[in-house]
Short mmCIF file of C-alpha atoms and ligand atoms in Angstrom, two decimals:
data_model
loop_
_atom_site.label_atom_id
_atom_site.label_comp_id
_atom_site.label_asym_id
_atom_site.label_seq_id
_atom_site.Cartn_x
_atom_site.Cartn_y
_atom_site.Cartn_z
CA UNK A 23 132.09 57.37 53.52
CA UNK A 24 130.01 60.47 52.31
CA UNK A 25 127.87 60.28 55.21
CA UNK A 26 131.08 60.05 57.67
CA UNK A 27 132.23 63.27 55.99
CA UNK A 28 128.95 64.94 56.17
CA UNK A 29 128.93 63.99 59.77
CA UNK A 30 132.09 65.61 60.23
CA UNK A 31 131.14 68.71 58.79
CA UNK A 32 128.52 69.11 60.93
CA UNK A 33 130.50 68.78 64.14
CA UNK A 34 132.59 71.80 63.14
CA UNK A 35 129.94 74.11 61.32
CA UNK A 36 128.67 77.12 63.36
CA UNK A 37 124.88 77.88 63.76
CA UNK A 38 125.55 81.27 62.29
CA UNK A 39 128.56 82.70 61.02
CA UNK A 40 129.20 86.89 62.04
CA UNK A 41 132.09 88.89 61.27
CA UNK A 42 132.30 90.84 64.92
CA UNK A 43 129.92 90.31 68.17
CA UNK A 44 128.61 93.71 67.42
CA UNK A 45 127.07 91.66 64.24
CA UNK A 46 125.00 89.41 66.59
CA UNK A 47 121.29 90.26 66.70
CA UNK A 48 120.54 89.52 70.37
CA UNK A 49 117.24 90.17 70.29
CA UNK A 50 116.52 87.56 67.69
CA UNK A 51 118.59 85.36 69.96
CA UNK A 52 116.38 85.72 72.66
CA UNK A 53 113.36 85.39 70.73
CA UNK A 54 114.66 82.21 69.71
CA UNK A 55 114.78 80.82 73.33
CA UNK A 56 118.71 81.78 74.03
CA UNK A 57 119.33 83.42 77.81
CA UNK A 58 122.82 82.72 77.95
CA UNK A 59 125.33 83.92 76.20
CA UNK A 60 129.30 81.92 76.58
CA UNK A 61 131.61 84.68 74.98
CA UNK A 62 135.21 83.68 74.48
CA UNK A 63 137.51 86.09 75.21
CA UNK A 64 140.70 86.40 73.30
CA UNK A 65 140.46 86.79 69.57
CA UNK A 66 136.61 87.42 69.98
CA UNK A 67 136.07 90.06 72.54
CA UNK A 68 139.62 91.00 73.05
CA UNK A 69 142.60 91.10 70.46
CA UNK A 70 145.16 88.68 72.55
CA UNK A 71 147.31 91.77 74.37
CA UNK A 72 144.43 93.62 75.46
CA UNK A 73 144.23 93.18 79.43
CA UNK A 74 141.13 95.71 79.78
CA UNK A 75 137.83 95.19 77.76
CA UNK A 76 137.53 97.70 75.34
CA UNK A 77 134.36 100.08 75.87
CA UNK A 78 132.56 98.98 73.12
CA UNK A 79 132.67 95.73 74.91
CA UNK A 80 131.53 97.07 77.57
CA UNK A 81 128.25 98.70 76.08
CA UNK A 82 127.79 94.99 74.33
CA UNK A 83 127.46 93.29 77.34
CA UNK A 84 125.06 95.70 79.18
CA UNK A 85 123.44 95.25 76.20
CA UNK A 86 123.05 92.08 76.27
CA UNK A 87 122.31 92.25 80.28
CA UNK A 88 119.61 95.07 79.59
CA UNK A 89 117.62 92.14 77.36
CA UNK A 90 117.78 89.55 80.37
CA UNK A 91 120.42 88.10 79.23
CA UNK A 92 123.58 86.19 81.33
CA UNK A 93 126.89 86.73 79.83
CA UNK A 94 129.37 83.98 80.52
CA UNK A 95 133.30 84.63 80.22
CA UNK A 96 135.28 81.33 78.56
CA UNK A 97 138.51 81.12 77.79
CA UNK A 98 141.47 78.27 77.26
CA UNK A 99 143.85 81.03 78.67
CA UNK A 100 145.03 81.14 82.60
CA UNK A 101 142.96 82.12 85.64
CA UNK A 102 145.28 85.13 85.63
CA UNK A 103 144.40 86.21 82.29
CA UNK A 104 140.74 85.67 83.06
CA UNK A 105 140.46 87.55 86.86
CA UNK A 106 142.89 90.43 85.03
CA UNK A 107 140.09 90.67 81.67
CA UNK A 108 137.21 89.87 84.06
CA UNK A 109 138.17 92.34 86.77
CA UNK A 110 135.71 95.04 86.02
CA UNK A 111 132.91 93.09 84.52
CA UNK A 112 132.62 90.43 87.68
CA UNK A 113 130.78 88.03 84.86
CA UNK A 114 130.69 84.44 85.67
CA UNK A 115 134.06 82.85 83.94
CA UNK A 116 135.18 79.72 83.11
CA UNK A 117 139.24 79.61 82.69
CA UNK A 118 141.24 76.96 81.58
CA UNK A 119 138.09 75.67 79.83
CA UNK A 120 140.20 73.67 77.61
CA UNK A 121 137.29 73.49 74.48
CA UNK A 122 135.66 71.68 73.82
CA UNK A 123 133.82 71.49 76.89
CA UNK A 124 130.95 69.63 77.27
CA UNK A 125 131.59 69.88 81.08
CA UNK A 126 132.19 73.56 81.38
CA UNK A 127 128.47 74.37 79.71
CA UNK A 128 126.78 71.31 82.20
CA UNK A 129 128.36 74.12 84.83
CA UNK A 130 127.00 77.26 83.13
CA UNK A 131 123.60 75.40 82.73
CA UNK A 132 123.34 74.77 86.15
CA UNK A 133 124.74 78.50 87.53
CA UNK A 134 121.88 80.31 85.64
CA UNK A 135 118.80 77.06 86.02
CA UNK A 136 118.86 77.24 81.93
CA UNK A 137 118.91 74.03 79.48
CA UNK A 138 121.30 73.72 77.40
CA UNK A 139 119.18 74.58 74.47
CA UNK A 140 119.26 78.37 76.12
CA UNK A 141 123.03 78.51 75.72
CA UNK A 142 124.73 80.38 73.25
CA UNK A 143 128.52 79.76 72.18
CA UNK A 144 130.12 82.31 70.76
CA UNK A 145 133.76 82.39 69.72
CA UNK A 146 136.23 82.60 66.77
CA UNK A 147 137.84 78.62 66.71
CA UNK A 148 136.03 76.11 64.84
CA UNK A 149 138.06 73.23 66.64
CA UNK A 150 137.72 74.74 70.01
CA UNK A 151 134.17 77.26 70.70
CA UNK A 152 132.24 75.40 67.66
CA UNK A 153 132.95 71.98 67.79
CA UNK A 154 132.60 72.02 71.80
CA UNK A 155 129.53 74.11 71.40
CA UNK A 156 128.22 71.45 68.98
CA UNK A 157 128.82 68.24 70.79
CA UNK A 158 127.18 69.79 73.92
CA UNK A 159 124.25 70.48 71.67
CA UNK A 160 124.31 74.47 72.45
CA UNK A 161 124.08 77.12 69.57
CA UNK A 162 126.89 78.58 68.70
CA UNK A 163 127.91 81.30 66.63
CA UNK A 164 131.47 81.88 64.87
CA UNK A 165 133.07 85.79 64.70
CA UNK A 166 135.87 85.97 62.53
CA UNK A 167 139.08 86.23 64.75
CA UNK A 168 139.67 90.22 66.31
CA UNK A 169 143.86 89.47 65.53
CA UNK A 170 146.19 88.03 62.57
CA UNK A 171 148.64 88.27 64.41
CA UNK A 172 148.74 84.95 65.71
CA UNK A 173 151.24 81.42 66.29
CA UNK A 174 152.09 79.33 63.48
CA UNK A 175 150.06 76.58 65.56
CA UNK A 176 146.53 78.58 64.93
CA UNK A 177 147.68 79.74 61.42
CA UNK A 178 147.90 76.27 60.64
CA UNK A 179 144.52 75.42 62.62
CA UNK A 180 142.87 78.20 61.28
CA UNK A 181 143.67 77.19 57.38
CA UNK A 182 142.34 74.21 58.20
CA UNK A 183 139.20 75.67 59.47
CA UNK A 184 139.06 77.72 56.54
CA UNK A 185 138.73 74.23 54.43
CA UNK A 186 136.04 73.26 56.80
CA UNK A 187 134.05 76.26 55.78
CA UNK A 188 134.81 76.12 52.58
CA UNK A 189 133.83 72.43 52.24
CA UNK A 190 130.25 72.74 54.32
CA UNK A 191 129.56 74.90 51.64
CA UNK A 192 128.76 78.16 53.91
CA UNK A 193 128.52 80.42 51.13
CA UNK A 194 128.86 83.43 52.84
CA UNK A 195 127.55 86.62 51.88
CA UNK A 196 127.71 89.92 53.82
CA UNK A 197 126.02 93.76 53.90
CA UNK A 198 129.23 96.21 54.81
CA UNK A 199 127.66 99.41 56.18
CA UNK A 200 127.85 101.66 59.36
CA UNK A 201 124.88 101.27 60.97
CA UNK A 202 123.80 97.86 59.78
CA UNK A 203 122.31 96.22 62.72
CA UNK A 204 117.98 96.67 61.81
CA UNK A 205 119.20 96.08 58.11
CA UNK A 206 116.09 93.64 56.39
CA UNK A 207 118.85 92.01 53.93
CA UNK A 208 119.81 88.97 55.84
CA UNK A 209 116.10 88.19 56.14
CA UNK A 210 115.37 89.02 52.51
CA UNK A 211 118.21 86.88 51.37
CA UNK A 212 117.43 83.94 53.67
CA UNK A 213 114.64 83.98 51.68
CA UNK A 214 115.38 84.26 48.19
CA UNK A 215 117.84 81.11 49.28
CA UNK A 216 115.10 78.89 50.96
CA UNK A 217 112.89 79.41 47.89
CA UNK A 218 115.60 79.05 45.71
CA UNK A 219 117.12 75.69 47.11
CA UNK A 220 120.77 77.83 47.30
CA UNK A 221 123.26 77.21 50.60
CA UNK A 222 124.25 80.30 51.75
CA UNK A 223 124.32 82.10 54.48
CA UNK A 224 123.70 86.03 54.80
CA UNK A 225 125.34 88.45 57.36
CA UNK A 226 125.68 91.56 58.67
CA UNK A 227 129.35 93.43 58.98
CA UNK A 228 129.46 96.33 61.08
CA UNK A 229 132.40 98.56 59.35
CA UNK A 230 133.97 101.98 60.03
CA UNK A 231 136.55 104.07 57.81
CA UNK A 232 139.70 102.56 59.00
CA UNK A 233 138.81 98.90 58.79
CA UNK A 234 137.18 98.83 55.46
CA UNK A 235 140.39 97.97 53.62
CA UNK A 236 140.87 95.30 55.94
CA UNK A 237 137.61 93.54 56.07
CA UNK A 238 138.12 93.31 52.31
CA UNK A 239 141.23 90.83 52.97
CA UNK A 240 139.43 89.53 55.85
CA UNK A 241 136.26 88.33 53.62
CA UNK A 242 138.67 87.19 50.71
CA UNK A 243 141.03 84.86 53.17
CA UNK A 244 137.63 83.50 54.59
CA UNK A 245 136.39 82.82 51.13
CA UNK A 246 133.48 85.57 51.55
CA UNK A 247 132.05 84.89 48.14
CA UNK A 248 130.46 88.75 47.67
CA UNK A 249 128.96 91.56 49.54
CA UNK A 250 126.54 94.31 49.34
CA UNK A 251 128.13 97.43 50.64
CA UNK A 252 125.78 100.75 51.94
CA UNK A 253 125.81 104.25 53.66
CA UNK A 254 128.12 104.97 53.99
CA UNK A 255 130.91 102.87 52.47
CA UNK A 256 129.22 102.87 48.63
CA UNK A 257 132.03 105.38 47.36
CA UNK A 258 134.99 104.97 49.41
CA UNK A 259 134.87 100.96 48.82
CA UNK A 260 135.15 101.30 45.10
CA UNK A 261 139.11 102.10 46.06
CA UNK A 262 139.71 98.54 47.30
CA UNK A 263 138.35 96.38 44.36
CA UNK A 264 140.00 94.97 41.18
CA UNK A 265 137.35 95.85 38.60
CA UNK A 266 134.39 98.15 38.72
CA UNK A 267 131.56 97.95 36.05
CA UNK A 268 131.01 100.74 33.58
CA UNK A 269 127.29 101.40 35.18
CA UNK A 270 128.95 101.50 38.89
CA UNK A 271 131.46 103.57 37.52
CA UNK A 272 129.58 106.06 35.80
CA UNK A 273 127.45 106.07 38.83
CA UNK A 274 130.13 106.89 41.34
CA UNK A 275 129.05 103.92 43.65
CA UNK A 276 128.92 100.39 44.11
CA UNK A 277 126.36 98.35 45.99
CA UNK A 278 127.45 94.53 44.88
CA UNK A 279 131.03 92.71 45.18
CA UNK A 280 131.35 89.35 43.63
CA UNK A 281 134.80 87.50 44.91
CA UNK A 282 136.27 85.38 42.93
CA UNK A 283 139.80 83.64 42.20
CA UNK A 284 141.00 86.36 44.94
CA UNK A 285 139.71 89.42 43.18
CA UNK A 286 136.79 91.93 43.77
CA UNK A 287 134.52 92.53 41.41
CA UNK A 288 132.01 96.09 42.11
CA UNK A 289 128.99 96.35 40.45
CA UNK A 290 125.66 98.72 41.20
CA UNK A 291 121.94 97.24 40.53
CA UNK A 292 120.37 100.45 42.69
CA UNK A 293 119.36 101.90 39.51
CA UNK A 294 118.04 98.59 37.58
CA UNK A 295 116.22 97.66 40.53
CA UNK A 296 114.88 100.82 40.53
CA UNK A 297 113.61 100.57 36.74
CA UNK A 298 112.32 96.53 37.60
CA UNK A 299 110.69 98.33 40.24
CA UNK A 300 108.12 101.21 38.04
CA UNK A 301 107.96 98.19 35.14
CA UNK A 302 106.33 95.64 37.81
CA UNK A 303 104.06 98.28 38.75
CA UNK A 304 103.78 99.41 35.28
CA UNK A 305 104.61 103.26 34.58
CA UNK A 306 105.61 104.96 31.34
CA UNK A 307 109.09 105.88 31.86
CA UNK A 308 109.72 106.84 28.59
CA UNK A 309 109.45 110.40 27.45
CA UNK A 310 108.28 111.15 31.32
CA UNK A 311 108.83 114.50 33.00
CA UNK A 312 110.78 113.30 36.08
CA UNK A 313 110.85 115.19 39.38
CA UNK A 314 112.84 113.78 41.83
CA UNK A 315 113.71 115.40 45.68
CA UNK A 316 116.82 115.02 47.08
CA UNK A 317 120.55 114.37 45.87
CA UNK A 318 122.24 112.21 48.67
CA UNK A 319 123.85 108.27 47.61
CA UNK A 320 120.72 106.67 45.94
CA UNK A 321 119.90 109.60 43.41
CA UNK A 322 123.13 109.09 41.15
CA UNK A 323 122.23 105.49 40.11
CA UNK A 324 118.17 106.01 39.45
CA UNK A 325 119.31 109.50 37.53
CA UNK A 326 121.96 107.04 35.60
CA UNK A 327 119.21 103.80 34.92
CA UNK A 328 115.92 106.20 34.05
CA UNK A 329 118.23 108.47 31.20
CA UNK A 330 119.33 105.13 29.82
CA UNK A 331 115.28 104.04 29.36
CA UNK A 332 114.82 107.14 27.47
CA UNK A 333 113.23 109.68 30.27
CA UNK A 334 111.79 112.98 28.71
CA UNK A 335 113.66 115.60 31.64
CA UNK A 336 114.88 114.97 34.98
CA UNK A 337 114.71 117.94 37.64
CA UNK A 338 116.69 117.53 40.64
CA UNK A 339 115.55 119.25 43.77
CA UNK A 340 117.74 119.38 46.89
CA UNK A 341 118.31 121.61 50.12
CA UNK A 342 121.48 122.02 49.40
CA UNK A 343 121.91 123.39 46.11
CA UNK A 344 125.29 122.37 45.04
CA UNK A 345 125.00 118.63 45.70
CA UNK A 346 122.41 118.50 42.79
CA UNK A 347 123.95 120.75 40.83
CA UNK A 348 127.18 118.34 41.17
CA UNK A 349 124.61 114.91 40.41
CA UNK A 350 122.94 117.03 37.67
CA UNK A 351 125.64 118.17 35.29
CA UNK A 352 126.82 114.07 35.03
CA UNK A 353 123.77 113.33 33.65
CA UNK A 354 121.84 114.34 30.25
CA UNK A 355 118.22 115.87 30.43
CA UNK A 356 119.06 116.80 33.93
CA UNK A 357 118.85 120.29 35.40
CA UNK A 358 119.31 121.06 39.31
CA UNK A 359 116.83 123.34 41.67
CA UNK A 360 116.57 124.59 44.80
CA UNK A 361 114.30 122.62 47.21
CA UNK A 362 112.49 125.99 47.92
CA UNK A 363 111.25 126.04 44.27
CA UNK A 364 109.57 123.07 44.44
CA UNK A 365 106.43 123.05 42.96
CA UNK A 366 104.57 119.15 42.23
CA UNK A 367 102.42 120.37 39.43
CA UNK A 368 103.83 119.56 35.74
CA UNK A 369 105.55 115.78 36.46
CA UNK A 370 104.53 112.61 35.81
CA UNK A 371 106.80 110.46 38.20
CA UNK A 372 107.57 112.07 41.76
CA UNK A 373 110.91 110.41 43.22
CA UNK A 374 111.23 111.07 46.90
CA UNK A 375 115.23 109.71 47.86
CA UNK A 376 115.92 112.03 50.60
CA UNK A 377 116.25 110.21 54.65
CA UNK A 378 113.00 112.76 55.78
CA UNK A 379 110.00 110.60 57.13
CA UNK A 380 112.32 107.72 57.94
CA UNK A 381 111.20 105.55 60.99
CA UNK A 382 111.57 107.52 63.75
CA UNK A 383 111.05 110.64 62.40
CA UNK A 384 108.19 109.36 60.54
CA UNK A 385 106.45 113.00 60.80
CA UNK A 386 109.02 114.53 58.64
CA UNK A 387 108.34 115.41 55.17
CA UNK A 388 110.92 117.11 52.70
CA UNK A 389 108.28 119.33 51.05
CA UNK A 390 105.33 120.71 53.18
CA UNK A 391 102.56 119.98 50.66
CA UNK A 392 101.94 118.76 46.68
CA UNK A 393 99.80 121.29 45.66
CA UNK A 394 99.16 121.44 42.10
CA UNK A 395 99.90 117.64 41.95
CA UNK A 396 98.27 115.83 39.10
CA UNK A 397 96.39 112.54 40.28
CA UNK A 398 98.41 110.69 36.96
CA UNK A 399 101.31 111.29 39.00
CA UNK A 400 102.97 108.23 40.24
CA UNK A 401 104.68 108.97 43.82
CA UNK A 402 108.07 106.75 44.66
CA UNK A 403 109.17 107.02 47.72
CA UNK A 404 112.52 105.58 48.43
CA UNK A 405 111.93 104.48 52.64
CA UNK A 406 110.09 101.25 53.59
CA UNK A 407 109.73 101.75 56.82
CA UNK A 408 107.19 103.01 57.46
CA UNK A 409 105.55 100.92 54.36
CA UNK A 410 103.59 104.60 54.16
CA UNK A 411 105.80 107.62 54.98
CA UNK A 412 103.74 110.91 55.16
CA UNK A 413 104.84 112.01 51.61
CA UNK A 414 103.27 108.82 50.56
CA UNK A 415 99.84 110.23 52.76
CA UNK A 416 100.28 113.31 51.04
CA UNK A 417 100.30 111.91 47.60
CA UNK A 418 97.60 109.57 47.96
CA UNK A 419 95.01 112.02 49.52
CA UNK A 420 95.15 114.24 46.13
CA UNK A 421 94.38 110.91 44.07
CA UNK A 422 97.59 109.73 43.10
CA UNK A 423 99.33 106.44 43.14
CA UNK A 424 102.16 106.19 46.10
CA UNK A 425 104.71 103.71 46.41
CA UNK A 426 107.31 102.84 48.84
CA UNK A 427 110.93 101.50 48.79
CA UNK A 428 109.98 97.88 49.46
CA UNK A 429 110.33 96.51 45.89
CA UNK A 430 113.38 98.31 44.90
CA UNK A 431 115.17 96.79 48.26
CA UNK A 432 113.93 93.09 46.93
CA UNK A 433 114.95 93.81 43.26
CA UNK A 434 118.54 95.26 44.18
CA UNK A 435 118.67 92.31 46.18
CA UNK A 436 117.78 89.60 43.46
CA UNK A 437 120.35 91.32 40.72
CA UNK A 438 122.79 90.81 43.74
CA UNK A 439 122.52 87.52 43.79
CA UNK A 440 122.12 86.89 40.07
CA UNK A 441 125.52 88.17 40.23
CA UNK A 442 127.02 86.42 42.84
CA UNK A 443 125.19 82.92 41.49
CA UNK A 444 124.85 83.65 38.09
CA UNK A 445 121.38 82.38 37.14
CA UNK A 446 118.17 84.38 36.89
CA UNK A 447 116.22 85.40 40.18
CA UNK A 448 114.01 88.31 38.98
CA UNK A 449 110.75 86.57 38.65
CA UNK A 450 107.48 88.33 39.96
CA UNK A 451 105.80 85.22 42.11
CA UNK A 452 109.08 85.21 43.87
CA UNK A 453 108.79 88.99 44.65
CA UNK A 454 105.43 88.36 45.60
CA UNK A 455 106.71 85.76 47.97
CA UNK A 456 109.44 87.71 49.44
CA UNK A 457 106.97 90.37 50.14
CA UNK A 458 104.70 87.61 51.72
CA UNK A 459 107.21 86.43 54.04
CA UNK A 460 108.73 89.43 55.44
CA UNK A 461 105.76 90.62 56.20
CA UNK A 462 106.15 94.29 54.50
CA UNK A 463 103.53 96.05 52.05
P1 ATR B 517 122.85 109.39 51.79
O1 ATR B 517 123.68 108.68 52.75
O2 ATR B 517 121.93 108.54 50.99
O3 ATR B 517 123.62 110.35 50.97
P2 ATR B 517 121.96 111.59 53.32
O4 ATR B 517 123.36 112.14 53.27
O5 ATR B 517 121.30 111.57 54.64
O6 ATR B 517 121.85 110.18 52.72
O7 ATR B 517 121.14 112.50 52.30
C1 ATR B 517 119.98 112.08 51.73
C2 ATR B 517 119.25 113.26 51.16
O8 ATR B 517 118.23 113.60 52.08
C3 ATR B 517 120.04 114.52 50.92
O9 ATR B 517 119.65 115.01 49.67
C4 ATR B 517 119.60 115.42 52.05
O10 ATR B 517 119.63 116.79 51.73
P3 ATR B 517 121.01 117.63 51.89
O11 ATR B 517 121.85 117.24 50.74
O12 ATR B 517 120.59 119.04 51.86
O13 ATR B 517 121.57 117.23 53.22
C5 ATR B 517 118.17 115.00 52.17
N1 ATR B 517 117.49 115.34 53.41
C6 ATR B 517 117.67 114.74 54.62
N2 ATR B 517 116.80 115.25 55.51
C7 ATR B 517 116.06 116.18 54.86
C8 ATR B 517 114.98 117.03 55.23
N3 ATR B 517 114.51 117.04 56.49
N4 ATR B 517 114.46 117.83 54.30
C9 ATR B 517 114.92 117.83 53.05
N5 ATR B 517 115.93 117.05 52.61
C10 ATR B 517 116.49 116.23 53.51
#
């Protein structure tokens, strides 16, 4: 009986689970073999009314075209509906396709010379694109639907899918953020689960201002159990949850949402990851004069987590003045400076958390040079990629010890996930692993 219900489950569960098409990472699709990709149309390219595909659509495809790939139009819908959505794109199109159909993707295979194993489903039905997609043995991966507003027949399909979901035990867990698309988390969290023997699944959300509100419904009526939220949605989100921690909201952000019975829960590990971060490698935060360069959304929660370990001072230096004069009077032993005063002597840790020397502008620096810079001084440089931005050069040419963002990225993520699964993650061979598998320094 179990194994009849585990059988079933598998017929309906997606390959990978996205919020939008724009989530999709095509090139890891075609590194994994895929070369054609069988989009649905209404509900996952198109919201239901929409005759004309939207431009962003548009771009996708080409997109998707400019990698070698063949996009495939399906839909359950009319030949009308198709030839009208299809008029401009002249894409290969299967109407009436009546999912699932195993006979529909024997056609596509043999239109483009590809196996079936090079076919890629992608829709928003479980009982329709998935299960079809499944029983013709071709990926397939599920966007959340592009419309609510939809029959009482799909309602009632779609709570039924939400069961499904629910029961395969797709934990799903998200990053909000605008861009989010070269984002490491899914991989770093894929790991931490495979190591960890946890079933959950990781994506990416693509958000903008408007529809923030609404993917936070959207993740709690598909049983989302928590997200990480960045750039540039850490403030703005904090408006939409039911509780926010006294850290998160002393810090001003949030970085973590745990759902649960229905309600959001915002919490910010930035800073503690930060601090798990210098105490792996080992440097004196207490008492330490504390330099740090730059005052945009990370510099708020590692001010907040180094005054509560008892830091000596904390100078903030920015380019523009009044944003770390705004960061600095929140904080105790915590003064704000102009960027041009910058001088490196006199400081014992060196916190670079400004965007300059980011991949590709890797040449950038936000001071020209670290003259006067003791060799005791430990540099921390906020970017991993590149694992050794030219600050890092700069610092480790007059002696000193330079570190990148790599381990605060891994510890943030762990103290996510001790939150969402409440047990203990931090542990240093696992970090070491992590580190290992990803393949960063
Ligand atoms: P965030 O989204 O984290 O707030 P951001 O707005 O790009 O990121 O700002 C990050 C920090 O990098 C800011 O302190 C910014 O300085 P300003 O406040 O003056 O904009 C700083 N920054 C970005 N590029 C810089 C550069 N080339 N030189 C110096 N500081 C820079």
């Amino acid at each position: 009986m179990i194994l009849l219900y585990v059988e079933i489950l598998k017929r309906f569960t997606p390959t990978e689970y996205v919020n939008s098409i724009y989530d999709i990472d095509i090139l890891s699709l075609k590194n994994k073999g895929i070369k054609v990709l069988v989009a649905d149309i209404d509900n996952t390219l198109a919201k239901t009314k929409e005759r004309i595909p939207a431009e962003a659509v548009v771009r996708w495809i080409e997109k998707a075209k400019s990698y070698g790939m063949h996009v495939v139009l399906s839909s359950n819908n009319s030949q009308k509906r198709v030839s009208e959505y299809n008029k401009s794109l002249k894409l290969f199109a299967v109407h009436r396709a009546y999912k699932p159909f195993k006979y529909g993707f024997s056609k596509i295979a043999k239109k483009f010379n590809v196996q079936k194993h090079e076919i890629c489903m992608i829709g928003d039905q479980i009982f329709t694109d998935i299960w079809g997609a499944n029983k013709a043995g071709v990926m397939s991966v599920l966007v959340m639907p592009l419309s609510t507003d939809e029959g009482i027949g799909i309602r009632l399909k779609r709570y039924v899918e939400h069961l499904i979901l629910k029961k395969s035990k797709i934990n799903t867990y998200c990053l909000v953020g605008n861009p989010v698309a070269h984002s490491k988390s899914p991989m770093l969290h894929g790991i931490i689960y495979k190591h960890c023997g946890i079933k959950a699944h990781y994506m990416l959300c693509f958000a903008d201002n408007e529809r923030l509100g609404g993917i936070v419904s959207q993740f709690k009526a598909f049983g989302v159990k928590g997200f990480n939220i960045t750039v540039p949605f850490k403030h703005d989100i904090m408006q939409y949850l039911d509780y926010v921690s006294d850290d998160a909201t002393r810090i001003g952000t949030v970085n973590v949402v745990k759902i649960s019975g229905g309600k959001c829960y915002g919490y910010n590990t930035d800073g503690e990851g930060f601090i798990m971060q210098l105490k792996s490698d080992k440097t004196k935060i207490e008492n330490s004069k504390i330099k740090i360069i730059g005052a945009g959304g990370a510099t708020p929660a590692i001010v907040y987590a180094l005054t509560k370990e008892g830091v000596g001072s904390i100078a903030i230096y920015n380019r523009t003045f009044e944003k770390a004069e705004e960061i600095a009077k929140r904080f105790q032993s915590c003064e704000a400076k102009r960027l041009e005063e910058f001088e490196a002597s006199d400081c014992d840790i060196l916190i670079n958390t400004t965007s300059a020397g980011l991949f590709p502008n890797t040449e950038n620096s936000p001071v020209d040079n670290l003259d006067g810079i003791s060799p005791q001084t430990v540099l921390y440089d906020i970017i991993y990629n590149p694992s050794e931005t030219k600050l890092m050069r700069m610092a480790r040419k007059k002696g000193c010890k330079a570190h990148n963002g790599v381990k605060l990225l891994i510890y943030q993520g762990l103290l996510a996930d001790e939150i969402w699964f409440e047990r203990k993650f931090t542990d240093e061979s696992l970090v070491q692993k992590i580190i290992n598998e990803m393949g960063v320094e």
